[in-house]
mmCIF file of C-alpha atoms in Angstrom:
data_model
loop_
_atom_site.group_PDB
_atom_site.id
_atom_site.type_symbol
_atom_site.label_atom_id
_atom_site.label_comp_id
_atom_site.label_asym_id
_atom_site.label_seq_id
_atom_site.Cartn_x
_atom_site.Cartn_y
_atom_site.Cartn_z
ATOM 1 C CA UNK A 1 0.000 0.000 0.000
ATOM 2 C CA UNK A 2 1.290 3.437 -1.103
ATOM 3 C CA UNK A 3 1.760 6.103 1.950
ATOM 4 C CA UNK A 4 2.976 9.305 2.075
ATOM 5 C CA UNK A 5 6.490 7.804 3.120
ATOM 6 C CA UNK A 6 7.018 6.435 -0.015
ATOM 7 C CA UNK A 7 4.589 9.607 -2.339
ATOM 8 C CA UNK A 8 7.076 12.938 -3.008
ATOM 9 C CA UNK A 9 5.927 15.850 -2.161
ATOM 10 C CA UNK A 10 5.442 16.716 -5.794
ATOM 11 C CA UNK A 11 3.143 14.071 -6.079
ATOM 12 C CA UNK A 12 1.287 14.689 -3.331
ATOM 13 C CA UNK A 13 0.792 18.310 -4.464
ATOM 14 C CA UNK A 14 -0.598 17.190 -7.995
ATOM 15 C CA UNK A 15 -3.113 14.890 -6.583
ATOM 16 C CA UNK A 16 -6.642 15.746 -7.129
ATOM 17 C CA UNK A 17 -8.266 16.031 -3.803
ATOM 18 C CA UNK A 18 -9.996 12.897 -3.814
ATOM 19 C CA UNK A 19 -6.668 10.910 -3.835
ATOM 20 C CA UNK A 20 -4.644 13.346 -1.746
ATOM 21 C CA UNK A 21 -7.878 12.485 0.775
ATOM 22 C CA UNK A 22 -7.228 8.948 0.210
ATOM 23 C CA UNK A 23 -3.946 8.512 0.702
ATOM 24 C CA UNK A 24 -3.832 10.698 3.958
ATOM 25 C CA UNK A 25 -6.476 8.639 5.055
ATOM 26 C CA UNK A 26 -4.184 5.332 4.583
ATOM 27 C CA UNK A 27 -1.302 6.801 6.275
ATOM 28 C CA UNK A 28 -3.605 7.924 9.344
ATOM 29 C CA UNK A 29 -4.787 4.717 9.260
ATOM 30 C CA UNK A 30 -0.926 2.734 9.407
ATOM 31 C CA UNK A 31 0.184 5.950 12.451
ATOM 32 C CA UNK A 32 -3.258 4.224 14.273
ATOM 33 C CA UNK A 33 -2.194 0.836 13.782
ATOM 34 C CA UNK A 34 0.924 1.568 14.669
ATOM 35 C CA UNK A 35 0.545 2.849 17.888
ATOM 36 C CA UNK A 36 -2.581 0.938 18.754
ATOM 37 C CA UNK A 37 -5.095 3.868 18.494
ATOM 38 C CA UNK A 38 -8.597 2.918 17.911
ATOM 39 C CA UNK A 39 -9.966 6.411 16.491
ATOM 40 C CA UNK A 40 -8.084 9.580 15.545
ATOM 41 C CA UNK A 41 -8.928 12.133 13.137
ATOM 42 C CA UNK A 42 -6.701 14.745 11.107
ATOM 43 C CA UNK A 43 -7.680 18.140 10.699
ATOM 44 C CA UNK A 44 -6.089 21.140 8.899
ATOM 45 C CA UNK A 45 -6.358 25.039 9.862
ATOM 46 C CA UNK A 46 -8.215 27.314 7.703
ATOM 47 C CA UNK A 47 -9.139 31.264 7.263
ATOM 48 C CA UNK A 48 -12.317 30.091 10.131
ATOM 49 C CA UNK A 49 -11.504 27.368 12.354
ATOM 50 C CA UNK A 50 -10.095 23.589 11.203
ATOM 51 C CA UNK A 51 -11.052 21.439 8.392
ATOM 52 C CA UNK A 52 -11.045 17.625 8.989
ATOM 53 C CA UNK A 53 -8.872 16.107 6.438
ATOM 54 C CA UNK A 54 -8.688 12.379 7.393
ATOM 55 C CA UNK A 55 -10.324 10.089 10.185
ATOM 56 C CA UNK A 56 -9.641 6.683 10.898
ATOM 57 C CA UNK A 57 -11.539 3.426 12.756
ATOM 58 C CA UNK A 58 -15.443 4.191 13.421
ATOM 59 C CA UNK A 59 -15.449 7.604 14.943
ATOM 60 C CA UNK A 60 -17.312 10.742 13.258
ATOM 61 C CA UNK A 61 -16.205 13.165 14.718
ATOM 62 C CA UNK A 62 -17.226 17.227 13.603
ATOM 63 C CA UNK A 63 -16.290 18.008 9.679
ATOM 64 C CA UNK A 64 -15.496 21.235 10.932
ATOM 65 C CA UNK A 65 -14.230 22.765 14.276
ATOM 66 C CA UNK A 66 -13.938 26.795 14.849
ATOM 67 C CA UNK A 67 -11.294 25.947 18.266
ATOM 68 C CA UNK A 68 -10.461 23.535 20.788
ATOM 69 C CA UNK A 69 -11.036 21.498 23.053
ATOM 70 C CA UNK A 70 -13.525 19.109 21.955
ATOM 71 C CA UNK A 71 -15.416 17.089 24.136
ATOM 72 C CA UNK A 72 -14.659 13.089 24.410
ATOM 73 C CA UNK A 73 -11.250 13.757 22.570
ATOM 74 C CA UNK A 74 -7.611 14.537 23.193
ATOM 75 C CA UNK A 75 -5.855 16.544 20.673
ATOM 76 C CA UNK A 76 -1.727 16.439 19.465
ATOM 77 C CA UNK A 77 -1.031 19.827 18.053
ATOM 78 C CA UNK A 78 0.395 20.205 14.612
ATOM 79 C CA UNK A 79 2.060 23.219 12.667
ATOM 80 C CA UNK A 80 -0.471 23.871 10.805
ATOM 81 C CA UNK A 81 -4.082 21.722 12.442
ATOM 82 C CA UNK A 82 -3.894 18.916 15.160
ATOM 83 C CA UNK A 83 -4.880 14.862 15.445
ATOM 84 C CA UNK A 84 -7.707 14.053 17.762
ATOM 85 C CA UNK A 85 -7.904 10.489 19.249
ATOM 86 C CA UNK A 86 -10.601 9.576 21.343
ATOM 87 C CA UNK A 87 -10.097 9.980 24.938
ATOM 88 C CA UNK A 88 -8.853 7.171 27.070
ATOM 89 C CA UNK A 89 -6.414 6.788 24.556
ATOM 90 C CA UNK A 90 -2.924 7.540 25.489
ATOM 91 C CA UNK A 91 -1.509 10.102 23.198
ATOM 92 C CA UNK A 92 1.293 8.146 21.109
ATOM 93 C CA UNK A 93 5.181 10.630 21.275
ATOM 94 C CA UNK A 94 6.075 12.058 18.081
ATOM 95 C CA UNK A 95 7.724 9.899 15.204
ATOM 96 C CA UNK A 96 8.028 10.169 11.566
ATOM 97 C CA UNK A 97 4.621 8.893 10.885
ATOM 98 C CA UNK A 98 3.419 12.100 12.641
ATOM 99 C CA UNK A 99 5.509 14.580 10.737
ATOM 100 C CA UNK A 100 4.198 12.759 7.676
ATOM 101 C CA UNK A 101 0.636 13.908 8.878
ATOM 102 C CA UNK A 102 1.818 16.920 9.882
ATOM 103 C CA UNK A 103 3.117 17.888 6.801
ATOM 104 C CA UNK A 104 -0.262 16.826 4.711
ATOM 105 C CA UNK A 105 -1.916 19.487 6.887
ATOM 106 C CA UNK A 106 0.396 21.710 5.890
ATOM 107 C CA UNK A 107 0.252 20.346 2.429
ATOM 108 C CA UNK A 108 -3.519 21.174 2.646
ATOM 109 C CA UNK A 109 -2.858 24.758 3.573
ATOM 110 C CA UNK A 110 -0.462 25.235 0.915
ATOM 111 C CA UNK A 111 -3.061 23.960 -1.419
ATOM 112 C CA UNK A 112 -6.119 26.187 -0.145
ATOM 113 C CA UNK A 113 -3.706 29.206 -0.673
ATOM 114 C CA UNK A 114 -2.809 28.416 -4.170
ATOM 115 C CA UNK A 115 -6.488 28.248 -4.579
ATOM 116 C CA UNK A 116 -6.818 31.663 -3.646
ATOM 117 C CA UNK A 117 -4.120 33.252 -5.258
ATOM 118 C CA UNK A 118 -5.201 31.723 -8.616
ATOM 119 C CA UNK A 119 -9.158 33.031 -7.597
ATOM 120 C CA UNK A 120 -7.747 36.114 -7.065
ATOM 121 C CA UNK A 121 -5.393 36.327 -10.058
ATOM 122 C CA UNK A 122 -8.587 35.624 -12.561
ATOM 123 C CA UNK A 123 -10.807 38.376 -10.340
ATOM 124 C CA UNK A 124 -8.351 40.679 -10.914
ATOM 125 C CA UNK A 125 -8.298 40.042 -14.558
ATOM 126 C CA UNK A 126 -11.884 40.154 -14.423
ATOM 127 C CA UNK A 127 -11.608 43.277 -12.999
ATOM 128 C CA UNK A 128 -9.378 45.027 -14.580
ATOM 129 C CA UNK A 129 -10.980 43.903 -17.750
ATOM 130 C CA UNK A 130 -14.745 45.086 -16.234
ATOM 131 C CA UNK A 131 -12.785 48.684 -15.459
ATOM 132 C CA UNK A 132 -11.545 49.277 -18.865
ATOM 133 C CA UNK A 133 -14.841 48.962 -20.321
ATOM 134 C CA UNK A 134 -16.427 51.194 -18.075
ATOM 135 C CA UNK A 135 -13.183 53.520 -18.834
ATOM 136 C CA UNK A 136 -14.533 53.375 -22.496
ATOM 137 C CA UNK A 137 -18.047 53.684 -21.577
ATOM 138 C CA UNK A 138 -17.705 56.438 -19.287
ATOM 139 C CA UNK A 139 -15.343 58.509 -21.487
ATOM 140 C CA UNK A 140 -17.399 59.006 -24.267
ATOM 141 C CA UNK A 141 -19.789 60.930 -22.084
ATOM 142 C CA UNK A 142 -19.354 64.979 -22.249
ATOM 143 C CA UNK A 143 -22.959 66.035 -20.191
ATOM 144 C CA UNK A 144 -21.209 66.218 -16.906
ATOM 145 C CA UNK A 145 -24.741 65.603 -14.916
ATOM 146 C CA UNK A 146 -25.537 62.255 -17.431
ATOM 147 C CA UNK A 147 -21.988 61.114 -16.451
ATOM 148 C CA UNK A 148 -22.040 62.140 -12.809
ATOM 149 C CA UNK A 149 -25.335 59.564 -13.087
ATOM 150 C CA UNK A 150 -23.557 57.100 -15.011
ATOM 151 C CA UNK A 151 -20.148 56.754 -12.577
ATOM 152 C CA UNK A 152 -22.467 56.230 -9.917
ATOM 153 C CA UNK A 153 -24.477 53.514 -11.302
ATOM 154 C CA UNK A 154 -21.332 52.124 -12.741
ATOM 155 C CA UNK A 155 -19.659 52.229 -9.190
ATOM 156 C CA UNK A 156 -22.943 50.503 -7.164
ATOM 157 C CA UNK A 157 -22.564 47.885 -9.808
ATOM 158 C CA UNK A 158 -19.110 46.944 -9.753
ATOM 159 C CA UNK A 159 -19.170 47.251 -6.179
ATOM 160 C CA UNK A 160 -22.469 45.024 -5.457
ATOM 161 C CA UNK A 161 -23.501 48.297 -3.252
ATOM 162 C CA UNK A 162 -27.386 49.869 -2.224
ATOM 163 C CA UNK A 163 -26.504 53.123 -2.058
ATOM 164 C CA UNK A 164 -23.785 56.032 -4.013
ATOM 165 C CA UNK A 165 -23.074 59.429 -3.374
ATOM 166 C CA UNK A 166 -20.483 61.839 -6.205
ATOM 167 C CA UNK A 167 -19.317 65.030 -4.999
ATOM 168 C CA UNK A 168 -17.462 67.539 -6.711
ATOM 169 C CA UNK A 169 -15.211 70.481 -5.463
ATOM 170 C CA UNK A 170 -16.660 73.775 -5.658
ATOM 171 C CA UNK A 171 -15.372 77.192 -3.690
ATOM 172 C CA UNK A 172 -13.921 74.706 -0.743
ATOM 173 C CA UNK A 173 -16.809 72.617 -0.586
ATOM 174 C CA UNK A 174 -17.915 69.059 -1.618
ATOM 175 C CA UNK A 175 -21.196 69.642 -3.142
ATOM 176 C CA UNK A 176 -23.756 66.294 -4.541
ATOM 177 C CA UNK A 177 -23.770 66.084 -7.706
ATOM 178 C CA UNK A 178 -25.535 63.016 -8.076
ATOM 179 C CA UNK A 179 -26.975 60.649 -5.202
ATOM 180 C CA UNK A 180 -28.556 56.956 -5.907
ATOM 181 C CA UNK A 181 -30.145 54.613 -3.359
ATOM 182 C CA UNK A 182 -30.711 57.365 -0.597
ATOM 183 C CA UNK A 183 -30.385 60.859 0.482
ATOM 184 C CA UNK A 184 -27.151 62.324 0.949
ATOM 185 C CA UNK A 185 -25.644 65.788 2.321
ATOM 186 C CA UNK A 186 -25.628 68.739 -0.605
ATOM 187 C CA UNK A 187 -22.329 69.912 0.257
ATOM 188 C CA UNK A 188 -19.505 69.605 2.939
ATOM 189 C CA UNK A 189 -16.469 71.863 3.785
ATOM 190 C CA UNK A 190 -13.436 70.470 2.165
ATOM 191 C CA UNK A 191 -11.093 71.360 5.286
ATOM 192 C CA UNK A 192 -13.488 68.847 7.862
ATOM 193 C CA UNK A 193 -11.350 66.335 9.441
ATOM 194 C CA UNK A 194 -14.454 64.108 9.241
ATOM 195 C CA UNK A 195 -13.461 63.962 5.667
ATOM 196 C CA UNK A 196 -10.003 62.275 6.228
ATOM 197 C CA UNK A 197 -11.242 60.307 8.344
ATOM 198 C CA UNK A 198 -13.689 58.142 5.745
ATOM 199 C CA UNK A 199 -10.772 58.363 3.118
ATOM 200 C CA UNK A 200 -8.529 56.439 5.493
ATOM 201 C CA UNK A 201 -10.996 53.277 6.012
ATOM 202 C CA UNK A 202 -13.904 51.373 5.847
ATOM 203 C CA UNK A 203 -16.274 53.021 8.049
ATOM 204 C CA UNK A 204 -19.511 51.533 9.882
ATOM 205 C CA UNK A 205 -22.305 52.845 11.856
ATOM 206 C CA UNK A 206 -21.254 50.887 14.919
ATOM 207 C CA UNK A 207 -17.721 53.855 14.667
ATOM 208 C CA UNK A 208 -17.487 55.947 17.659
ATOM 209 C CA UNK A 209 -16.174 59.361 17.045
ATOM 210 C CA UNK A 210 -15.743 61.761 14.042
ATOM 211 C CA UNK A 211 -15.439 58.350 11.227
ATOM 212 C CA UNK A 212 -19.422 57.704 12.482
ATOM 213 C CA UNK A 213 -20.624 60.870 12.232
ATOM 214 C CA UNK A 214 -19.458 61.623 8.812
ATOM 215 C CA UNK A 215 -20.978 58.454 7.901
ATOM 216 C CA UNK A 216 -24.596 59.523 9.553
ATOM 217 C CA UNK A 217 -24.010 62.651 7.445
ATOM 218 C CA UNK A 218 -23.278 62.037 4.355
ATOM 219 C CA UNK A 219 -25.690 58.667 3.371
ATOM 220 C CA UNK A 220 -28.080 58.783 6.406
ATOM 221 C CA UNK A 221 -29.292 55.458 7.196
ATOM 222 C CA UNK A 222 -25.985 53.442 5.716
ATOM 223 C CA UNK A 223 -24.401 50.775 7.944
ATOM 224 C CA UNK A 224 -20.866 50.467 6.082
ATOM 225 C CA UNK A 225 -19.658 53.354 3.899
ATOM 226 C CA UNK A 226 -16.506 53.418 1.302
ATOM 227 C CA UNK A 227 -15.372 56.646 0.065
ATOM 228 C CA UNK A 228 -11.823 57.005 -2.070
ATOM 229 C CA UNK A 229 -10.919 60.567 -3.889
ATOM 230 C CA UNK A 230 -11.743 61.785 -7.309
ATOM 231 C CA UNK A 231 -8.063 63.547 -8.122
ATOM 232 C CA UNK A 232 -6.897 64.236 -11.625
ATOM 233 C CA UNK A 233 -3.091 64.766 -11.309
ATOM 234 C CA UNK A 234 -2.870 64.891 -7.697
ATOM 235 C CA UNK A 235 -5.153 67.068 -7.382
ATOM 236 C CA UNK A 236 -8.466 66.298 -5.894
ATOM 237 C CA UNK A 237 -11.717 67.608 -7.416
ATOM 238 C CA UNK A 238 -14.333 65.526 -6.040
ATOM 239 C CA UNK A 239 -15.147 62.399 -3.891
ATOM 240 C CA UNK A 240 -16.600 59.360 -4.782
ATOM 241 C CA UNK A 241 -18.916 56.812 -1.748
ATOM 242 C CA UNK A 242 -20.717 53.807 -2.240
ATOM 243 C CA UNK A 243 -22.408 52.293 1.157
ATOM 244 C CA UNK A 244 -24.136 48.995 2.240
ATOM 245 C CA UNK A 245 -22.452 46.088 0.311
ATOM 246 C CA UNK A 246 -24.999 43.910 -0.597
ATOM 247 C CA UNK A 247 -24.061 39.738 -0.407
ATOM 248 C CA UNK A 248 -26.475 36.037 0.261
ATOM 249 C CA UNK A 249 -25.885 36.994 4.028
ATOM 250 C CA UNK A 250 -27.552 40.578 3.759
ATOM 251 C CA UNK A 251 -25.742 44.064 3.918
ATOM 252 C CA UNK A 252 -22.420 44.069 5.811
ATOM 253 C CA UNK A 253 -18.782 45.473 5.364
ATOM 254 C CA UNK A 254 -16.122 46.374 2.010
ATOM 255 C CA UNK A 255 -13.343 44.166 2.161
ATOM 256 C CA UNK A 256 -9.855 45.650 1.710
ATOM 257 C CA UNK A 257 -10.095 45.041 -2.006
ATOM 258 C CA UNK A 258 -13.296 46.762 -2.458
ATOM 259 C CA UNK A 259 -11.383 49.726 -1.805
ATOM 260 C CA UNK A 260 -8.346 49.323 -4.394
ATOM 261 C CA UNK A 261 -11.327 48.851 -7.129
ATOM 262 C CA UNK A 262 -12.778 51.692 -6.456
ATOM 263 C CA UNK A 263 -9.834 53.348 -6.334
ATOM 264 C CA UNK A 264 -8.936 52.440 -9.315
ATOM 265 C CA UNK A 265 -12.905 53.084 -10.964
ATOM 266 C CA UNK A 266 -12.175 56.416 -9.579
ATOM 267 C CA UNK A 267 -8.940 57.473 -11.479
ATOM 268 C CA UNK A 268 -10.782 56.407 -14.626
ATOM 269 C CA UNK A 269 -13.689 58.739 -13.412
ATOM 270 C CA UNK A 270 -12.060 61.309 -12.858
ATOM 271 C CA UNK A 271 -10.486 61.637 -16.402
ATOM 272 C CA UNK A 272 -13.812 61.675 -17.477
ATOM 273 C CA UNK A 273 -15.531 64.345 -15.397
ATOM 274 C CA UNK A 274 -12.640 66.775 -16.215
ATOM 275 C CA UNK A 275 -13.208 66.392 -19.855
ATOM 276 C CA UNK A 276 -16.485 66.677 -19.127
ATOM 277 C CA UNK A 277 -15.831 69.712 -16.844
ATOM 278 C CA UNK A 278 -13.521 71.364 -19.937
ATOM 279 C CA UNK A 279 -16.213 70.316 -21.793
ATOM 280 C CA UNK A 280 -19.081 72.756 -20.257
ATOM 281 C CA UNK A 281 -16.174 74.894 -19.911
ATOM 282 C CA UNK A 282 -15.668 75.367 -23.236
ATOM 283 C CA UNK A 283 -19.272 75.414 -23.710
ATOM 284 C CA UNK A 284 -19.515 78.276 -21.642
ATOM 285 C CA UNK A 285 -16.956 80.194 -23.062
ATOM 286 C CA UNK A 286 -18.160 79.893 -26.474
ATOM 287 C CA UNK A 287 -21.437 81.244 -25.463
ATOM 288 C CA UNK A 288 -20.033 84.054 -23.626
ATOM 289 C CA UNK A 289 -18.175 85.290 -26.790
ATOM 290 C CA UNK A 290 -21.412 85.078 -28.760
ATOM 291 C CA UNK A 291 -23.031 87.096 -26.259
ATOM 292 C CA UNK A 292 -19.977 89.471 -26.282
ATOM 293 C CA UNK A 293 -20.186 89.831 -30.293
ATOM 294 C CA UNK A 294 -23.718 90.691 -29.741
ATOM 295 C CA UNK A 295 -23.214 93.271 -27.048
ATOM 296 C CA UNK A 296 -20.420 94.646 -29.611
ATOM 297 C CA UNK A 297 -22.677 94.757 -32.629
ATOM 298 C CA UNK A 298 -25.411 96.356 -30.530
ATOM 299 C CA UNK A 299 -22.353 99.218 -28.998
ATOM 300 C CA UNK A 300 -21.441 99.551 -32.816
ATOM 301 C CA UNK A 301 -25.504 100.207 -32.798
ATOM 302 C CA UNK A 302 -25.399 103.569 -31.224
ATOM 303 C CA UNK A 303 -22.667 105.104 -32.616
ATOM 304 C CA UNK A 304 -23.644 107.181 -35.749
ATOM 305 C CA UNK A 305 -23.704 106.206 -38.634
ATOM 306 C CA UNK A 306 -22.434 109.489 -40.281
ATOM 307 C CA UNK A 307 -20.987 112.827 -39.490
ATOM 308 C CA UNK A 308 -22.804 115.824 -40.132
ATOM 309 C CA UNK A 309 -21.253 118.517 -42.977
ATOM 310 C CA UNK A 310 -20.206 121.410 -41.063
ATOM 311 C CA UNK A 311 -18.852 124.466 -43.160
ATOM 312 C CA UNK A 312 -15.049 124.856 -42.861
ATOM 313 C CA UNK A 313 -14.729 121.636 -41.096
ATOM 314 C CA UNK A 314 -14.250 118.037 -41.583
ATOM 315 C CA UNK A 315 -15.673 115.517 -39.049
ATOM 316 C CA UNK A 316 -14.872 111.907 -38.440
ATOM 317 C CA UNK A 317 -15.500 109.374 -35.784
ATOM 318 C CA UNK A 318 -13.928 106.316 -35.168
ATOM 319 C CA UNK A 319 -14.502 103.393 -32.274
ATOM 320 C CA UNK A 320 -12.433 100.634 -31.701
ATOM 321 C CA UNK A 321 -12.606 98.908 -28.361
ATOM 322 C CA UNK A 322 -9.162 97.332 -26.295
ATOM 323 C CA UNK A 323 -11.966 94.172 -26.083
ATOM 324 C CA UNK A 324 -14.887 93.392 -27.930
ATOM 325 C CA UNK A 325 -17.022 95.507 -26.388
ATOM 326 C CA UNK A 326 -15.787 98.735 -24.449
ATOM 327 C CA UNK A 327 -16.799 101.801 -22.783
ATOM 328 C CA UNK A 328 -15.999 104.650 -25.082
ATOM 329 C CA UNK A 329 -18.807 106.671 -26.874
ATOM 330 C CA UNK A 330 -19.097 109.475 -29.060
ATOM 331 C CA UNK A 331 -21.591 111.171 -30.804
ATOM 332 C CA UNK A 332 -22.343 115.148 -32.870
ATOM 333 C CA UNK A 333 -25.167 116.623 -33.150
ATOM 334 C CA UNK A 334 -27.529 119.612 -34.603
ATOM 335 C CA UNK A 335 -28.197 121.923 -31.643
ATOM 336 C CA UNK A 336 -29.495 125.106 -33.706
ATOM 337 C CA UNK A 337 -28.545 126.980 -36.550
ATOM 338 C CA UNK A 338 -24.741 127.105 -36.819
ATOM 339 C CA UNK A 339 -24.122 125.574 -33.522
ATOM 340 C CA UNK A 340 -23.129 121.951 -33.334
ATOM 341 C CA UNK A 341 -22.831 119.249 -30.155
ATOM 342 C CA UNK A 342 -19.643 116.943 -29.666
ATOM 343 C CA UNK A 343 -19.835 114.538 -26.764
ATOM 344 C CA UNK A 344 -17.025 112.147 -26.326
ATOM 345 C CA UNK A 345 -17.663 109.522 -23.353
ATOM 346 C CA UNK A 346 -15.037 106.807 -21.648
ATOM 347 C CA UNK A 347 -16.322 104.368 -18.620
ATOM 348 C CA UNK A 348 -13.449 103.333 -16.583
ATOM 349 C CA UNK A 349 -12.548 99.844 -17.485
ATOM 350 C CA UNK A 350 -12.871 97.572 -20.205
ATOM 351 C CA UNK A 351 -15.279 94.923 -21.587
ATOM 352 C CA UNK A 352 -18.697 94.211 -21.256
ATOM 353 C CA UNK A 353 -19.119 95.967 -17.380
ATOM 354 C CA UNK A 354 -17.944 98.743 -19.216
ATOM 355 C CA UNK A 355 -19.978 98.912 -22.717
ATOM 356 C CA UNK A 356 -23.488 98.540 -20.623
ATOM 357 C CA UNK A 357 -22.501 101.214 -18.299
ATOM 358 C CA UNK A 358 -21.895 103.645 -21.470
ATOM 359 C CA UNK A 359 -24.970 102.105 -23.365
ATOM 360 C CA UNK A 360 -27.310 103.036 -20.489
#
């Protein structure tokens, strides 16, 4: 019969769990024999308590155990689990049999964390993948309220979260610009040291002290809040939350990850709501130089159109303004027979302030 004595630890390691169960089994199974113990079983640790990996003779005892001791059993510590053997059974001293069973616990650790590390290896490539798309999706969006709407739904999504709150920064305060799930505060001082506080962590109702209150201000109502920076270029313009994690055991906590994703959602927003920002910008600027042309075309309105002939003298008039419109006016004028009327105005400054001041 094959035991771990004679299996290397390669081949142990590629076994598919079924035979890696089997064969610990048989080599618990020889250790009993050996040593004349009538029941004993082999457990592993894990992230919540111990996993039993092995038993041996007819005992049954818990699949799972969160600590020790265990009633009706004594139990031989290992590195990395322990052996139970049923009480009134003297506990057998160490030998190589029992480093061979220590060792497939550990082997069984080993295994569980390779596990992970591949799960988490194809989540993050999942992820990453899931984040570009909303990169693209998101940055083809210029209407900075449709894309303050779409970040947020985008964020709740990725994040399996109830509720969302986006601020942006605006004359040293966060103020909403878009809230899903729940109310949330219209605007917050940038300076609070509230604010630094839910930046740092995960934060939960349960929080004593500055970290909770935020939390009841911003989303009231949340249990567990996550809120990471919107900054383009070190600079931060906004702040992005998302609260109440949603899972098969109800609303509870972010993990640690949660907040690198968002994190990284967030640089990718960001990019968008400046362009978006440059965008209205732009927008805005454009329509302030119509209005400007329009306010020059109207100045150019009330200058006139000719100069009178005067006898012996020859009149022109002439506007040009520093901007596109300006304060300078001039005008001549009939006021009886022979006499003529020059008035020359200039408002003090330039630009449009300027040409409605003269206009009126």
């Amino acid at each position: 019969m094959t035991t771990l004595a004679t299996t290397s630890w390669r081949r142990l390691f590629t076994l598919d769990h079924g035979d890696r169960q089997a064969l610990i089994r048989t080599e618990l199974e020889a250790w009993c024999g050996a040593h004349g113990v009538v029941g004993a079983a082999l457990y592993s640790v894990t992230t919540d308590g111990f996993v039993r990996l092995a038993t041996s003779g007819d005992v049954e005892p818990p699949s799972r155990v969160e600590a020790l001791p265990l009633d009706g059993w004594h139990a031989l510590e290992l590195p990395d689990g322990f052996l139970l053997v049923e009480a009134g059974q003297t506990l057998p001293e160490a030998d190589t049999g029992l480093i061979l069973l220590a060792a497939a616990a550990r082997i069984n650790v080993l295994k569980r964390e390779i596990r992970e590390h591949t799960f988490q290896a194809s989540f993050r490539g999942v992820e990453l993948e899931s984040l570009y798309e909303i990169g693209l999706a998101i940055g083809n969006t210029l209407d900075l309220d449709e894309l303050g709407e779409e970040v947020l739904l985008r964020a709740v999504s990725l994040l399996d979260a109830r509720r969302g709150a986006l601020y942006l920064i605006s004359d040293d305060h966060y103020r909403l610009i878009r809230a899903i799930g729940g109310a949330a505060q219209e605007e917050v001082v940038v300076s609070d040291a509230g604010i630094a506080l839910v930046l740092d962590r995960e934060v939960s109702v349960e929080m004593v002290g500055e970290a909770g209150e935020m939390l009841g201000l911003l989303l009231p109502g949340a249990t567990h809040m996550l809120a990471v920076p919107v900054a383009v270029e070190g600079t931060n313009r906004g702040l992005l939350i998302v609260a109440d994690k949603e899972s098969r055991y109800g609303v509870g906590p972010f993990p640690e990850s949660d907040r690198r994703t968002l994190a990284l959602f967030a640089n990718q927003a960001a990019i968008a709501l400046e362009n978006a920002r440059l965008h209205r910008l732009a927008l805005e600027k454009e329509r302030l130089e119509r209005e400007m042309e329009l306010a020059a075309e109207i100045q150019q309105q009330i200058l006139p159109k000719s100069t009178p002939d005067i006898a012996g003298y020859e009149v022109l008039g002439w506007n040009r303004p520093a901007r596109q419109a300006g304060g300078d006016y001039f005008d001549v004028f009939s006021l009886a027979a022979d006499h003529w009327g020059l008035v020359v105005g200039d408002v003090t400054g330039k630009g449009l302030p300027a040409a409605m001041m003269v206009s009126t």
